[in-house]
Amino acid sequence: MLLSVHVKNLALIDEVEMNFENHLNILTGETGAGKSVLMGAVNMALGGRVSRDMIRKGADYALAELFFSVSDERVLETLKAMEIPVEDDSVIISRRMTSGRSVSRINGEIVSAADVRRAGQLLLDIHGQHDHQSLLDKSRHLTILDRFIREPLGDKKERLAKAYQEYMHWKDAFENQAMDNEQRLRQMAFIEFEIEEIENARLTVGEDEQLEADYRKMSHGRQIIEGLSQVHQWTGYDNASSAGEQLGRGLKNFYNLEDFDPELGVLREQLENIESLLNDFNRDLSGYMDTLSFDEQDFRDTEERLDLINRLKAKYGAAIEDILSYQAEKQAELDRLRGYDEWLSEVKAKLSASEKNVKVLSEEVSGIRRKYAAVLEKQMEESLKDLNFLQVRFQIKISPLGKYTKNGSDDVEFLVSTNPGEDVKPLGQVASGGELSRIMLGIKSVLAEIDEIPTLIFDEIDTGISGRTAQKVAEKMAYIGRSHQVLCITHLPQIAAMADSHYLIEKTAEGERTQTQIRELSEEEQIREVGRLMGGVEITQTILDSADEMKKMAEQFRKTCLKN
């Protein structure tokens, strides 16, 4: 159940917090007061797309938080699988949005938008202003039917989806690899050429790195030799200006001067150490230079080997490991082609077995759909009659799709007749916008009986209806509110009168700032708000009396719902 919604710095909302109860919660307000902003906040928290322009002017961020109390073990297990900590059965979903980034959290843990949507689908069912249009999409009808028969289906749909995946794997393998003998021989010849080209190279992992280092060294061999010869000369004893010769002269002076001042012995020892280090360096350098040689043939061999390896990299992989891995894959493919007939026979057998498995499961699922479609038809007709479709016929047409999918081989379509004497036809051919809205509400009410989703949100589902029909929709809302928590944004007085809790969304101006506020109404304020919705330039005592009567009738209906 949704305990509260906290919104800050979103559009015209400075900061509001709404607490909801486990019954029918009605929200009303003048056009433009910010009812859509409230739904935007809920959608924002649940990972929906929200423009950053919605951040309140002058604010650094916008925040939307939903606070739930969860008792459903299925939801708690799902959150546990997502590694979300849950204490005291409380779940807080929040999203903080700045001009540069957006961060979603569940119970303080940063989560992805996909995880937020996954959790939200278990906690809330939101019906927006135009969601009834989805009924015109025939693919949605199969989803609704399967949701209604979730328990009878059990794990059959999961098994069907896995079986279909396996079937498609073997179907693709057969269709992509089936070939005539000439094709097979050509492919084998090409693969043998590739394998032989790699084998003849006799590659060793890591040799390319060593070859590149050797190549750099040899390609700059002359520069290295000339440079080191110069260094050897400067640090040796070959001429009077060499460092070694100069240090030797310095030491001789120290020996002569030390007789006059014994303290110079310390400095003389330091200079001796320097000369010794320089002498060692000069000797090591000379030894290294003796190992240097530039062989034109070695250079050409190294260059050719590198060119070969780079050509193979361009054809088979970015590294020697990749080339050798490619060789192993091609060897396996070659072995399969050599035993092609046996392999193809095995694929055919597995394809046939997987297709049979999909066929059996599809027929089982189809049988359950056909059996319970009749049940859903009857419940939908009863629900639609409650919504002022007095002589309605609702049928579910299940036809062969002609192919297998992960959902089986059924094509499902809802048909309806809203007037006596008319044949049932697809929804889009017979239902107006207002009728579609009521049909969707009928579906929601039927599904609410078997659904485990605790909270339903309706955003102006009453669009396009009035009068007696509006009263019937209000009664249906009240009926659903007996077993589920319902939040409903409405502009109809009949629905507002059914409220267990009634909230007013209003826009106020403070100085040069405009903001949206939301507050719960007292009983007296509820009557006045119902009167406002009933219309009229001025809310007269007659209108208030009518609103009071409407509230009393709604209260009587709610009591009847509880008794039943």
PDB file of N, CA and C in Angstrom, residues 12 35 67 76 93 111 120 156 186 239 241 277 286 310 315 319 327 336 341 346 352 396 423 475 481 485:
ATOM      1  N   LEU A  12       5.226  23.486 -10.390  1.00  0.00           N
ATOM      2  CA  LEU A  12       4.698  24.509  -9.489  1.00  0.00           C
ATOM      3  C   LEU A  12       4.717  24.071  -8.030  1.00  0.00           C
ATOM      4  N   LYS A  35      -2.897  18.872 -11.122  1.00  0.00           N
ATOM      5  CA  LYS A  35      -3.214  17.449 -10.953  1.00  0.00           C
ATOM      6  C   LYS A  35      -2.254  16.590 -11.761  1.00  0.00           C
ATOM      7  N   PHE A  67       6.458   6.212  -0.468  1.00  0.00           N
ATOM      8  CA  PHE A  67       6.676   5.426   0.745  1.00  0.00           C
ATOM      9  C   PHE A  67       5.595   4.345   0.806  1.00  0.00           C
ATOM     10  N   LEU A  76       8.528  -8.814  -1.565  1.00  0.00           N
ATOM     11  CA  LEU A  76       9.698  -8.802  -0.692  1.00  0.00           C
ATOM     12  C   LEU A  76      10.798  -9.710  -1.229  1.00  0.00           C
ATOM     13  N   ILE A  93      10.824   4.408  -2.501  1.00  0.00           N
ATOM     14  CA  ILE A  93      11.368   4.600  -3.847  1.00  0.00           C
ATOM     15  C   ILE A  93      11.501   6.097  -4.079  1.00  0.00           C
ATOM     16  N   VAL A 111      19.809   2.362  -7.584  1.00  0.00           N
ATOM     17  CA  VAL A 111      19.369   1.301  -8.491  1.00  0.00           C
ATOM     18  C   VAL A 111      19.175   1.874  -9.890  1.00  0.00           C
ATOM     19  N   GLY A 120       8.215  -1.100  -9.194  1.00  0.00           N
ATOM     20  CA  GLY A 120       6.980  -0.339  -9.276  1.00  0.00           C
ATOM     21  C   GLY A 120       5.820  -1.147  -9.831  1.00  0.00           C
ATOM     22  N   LYS A 156       3.469 -22.760 -16.973  1.00  0.00           N
ATOM     23  CA  LYS A 156       3.438 -23.226 -18.366  1.00  0.00           C
ATOM     24  C   LYS A 156       3.969 -22.179 -19.339  1.00  0.00           C
ATOM     25  N   ARG A 186      33.170 -26.009 -51.015  1.00  0.00           N
ATOM     26  CA  ARG A 186      33.785 -24.694 -51.150  1.00  0.00           C
ATOM     27  C   ARG A 186      34.112 -24.104 -49.780  1.00  0.00           C
ATOM     28  N   ASN A 239      90.992  11.221 -23.468  1.00  0.00           N
ATOM     29  CA  ASN A 239      91.592  12.520 -23.754  1.00  0.00           C
ATOM     30  C   ASN A 239      91.512  13.406 -22.524  1.00  0.00           C
ATOM     31  N   SER A 241      90.019  16.075 -21.872  1.00  0.00           N
ATOM     32  CA  SER A 241      88.745  16.680 -21.459  1.00  0.00           C
ATOM     33  C   SER A 241      87.738  15.658 -20.943  1.00  0.00           C
ATOM     34  N   LEU A 277      82.573   5.026  -9.177  1.00  0.00           N
ATOM     35  CA  LEU A 277      81.279   4.815  -9.832  1.00  0.00           C
ATOM     36  C   LEU A 277      81.368   5.121 -11.320  1.00  0.00           C
ATOM     37  N   SER A 286      81.046   0.030 -21.902  1.00  0.00           N
ATOM     38  CA  SER A 286      81.926  -0.562 -22.908  1.00  0.00           C
ATOM     39  C   SER A 286      81.513  -2.008 -23.193  1.00  0.00           C
ATOM     40  N   ASN A 310      51.232  -9.065 -38.518  1.00  0.00           N
ATOM     41  CA  ASN A 310      50.270  -7.971 -38.654  1.00  0.00           C
ATOM     42  C   ASN A 310      49.223  -8.276 -39.723  1.00  0.00           C
ATOM     43  N   LYS A 315      43.386  -9.990 -40.504  1.00  0.00           N
ATOM     44  CA  LYS A 315      42.400 -10.937 -41.030  1.00  0.00           C
ATOM     45  C   LYS A 315      41.668 -11.713 -39.935  1.00  0.00           C
ATOM     46  N   ALA A 319      44.980  -9.707 -31.649  1.00  0.00           N
ATOM     47  CA  ALA A 319      46.132 -10.204 -30.906  1.00  0.00           C
ATOM     48  C   ALA A 319      46.387 -11.659 -31.296  1.00  0.00           C
ATOM     49  N   GLN A 327      41.474 -19.844 -35.014  1.00  0.00           N
ATOM     50  CA  GLN A 327      41.893 -21.113 -35.606  1.00  0.00           C
ATOM     51  C   GLN A 327      41.146 -22.293 -34.975  1.00  0.00           C
ATOM     52  N   ARG A 336      32.962 -30.237 -38.157  1.00  0.00           N
ATOM     53  CA  ARG A 336      31.519 -30.403 -38.316  1.00  0.00           C
ATOM     54  C   ARG A 336      31.156 -30.583 -39.788  1.00  0.00           C
ATOM     55  N   ASP A 341      26.746 -34.630 -42.728  1.00  0.00           N
ATOM     56  CA  ASP A 341      25.506 -35.404 -42.793  1.00  0.00           C
ATOM     57  C   ASP A 341      25.058 -35.846 -41.414  1.00  0.00           C
ATOM     58  N   GLU A 346      21.528 -34.723 -36.723  1.00  0.00           N
ATOM     59  CA  GLU A 346      21.356 -34.432 -35.295  1.00  0.00           C
ATOM     60  C   GLU A 346      20.566 -33.133 -35.096  1.00  0.00           C
ATOM     61  N   SER A 352      13.161 -31.141 -34.570  1.00  0.00           N
ATOM     62  CA  SER A 352      11.869 -31.824 -34.531  1.00  0.00           C
ATOM     63  C   SER A 352      11.386 -32.003 -33.098  1.00  0.00           C
ATOM     64  N   ILE A 396     -14.299 -13.049 -26.552  1.00  0.00           N
ATOM     65  CA  ILE A 396     -12.852 -13.159 -26.763  1.00  0.00           C
ATOM     66  C   ILE A 396     -12.632 -14.162 -27.886  1.00  0.00           C
ATOM     67  N   ASP A 423     -23.904  -7.052 -34.236  1.00  0.00           N
ATOM     68  CA  ASP A 423     -22.921  -8.122 -34.088  1.00  0.00           C
ATOM     69  C   ASP A 423     -21.713  -7.614 -33.312  1.00  0.00           C
ATOM     70  N   GLU A 475     -19.617   4.122  -8.681  1.00  0.00           N
ATOM     71  CA  GLU A 475     -19.908   2.939  -7.880  1.00  0.00           C
ATOM     72  C   GLU A 475     -18.872   1.850  -8.100  1.00  0.00           C
ATOM     73  N   GLY A 481     -12.397   0.002  -4.400  1.00  0.00           N
ATOM     74  CA  GLY A 481     -11.766   0.551  -3.206  1.00  0.00           C
ATOM     75  C   GLY A 481     -12.022  -0.247  -1.942  1.00  0.00           C
ATOM     76  N   GLN A 485      -6.334  -0.416  -2.465  1.00  0.00           N
ATOM     77  CA  GLN A 485      -6.135   1.019  -2.300  1.00  0.00           C
ATOM     78  C   GLN A 485      -6.262   1.671  -3.673  1.00  0.00           C
TER      79      GLN A 485
END
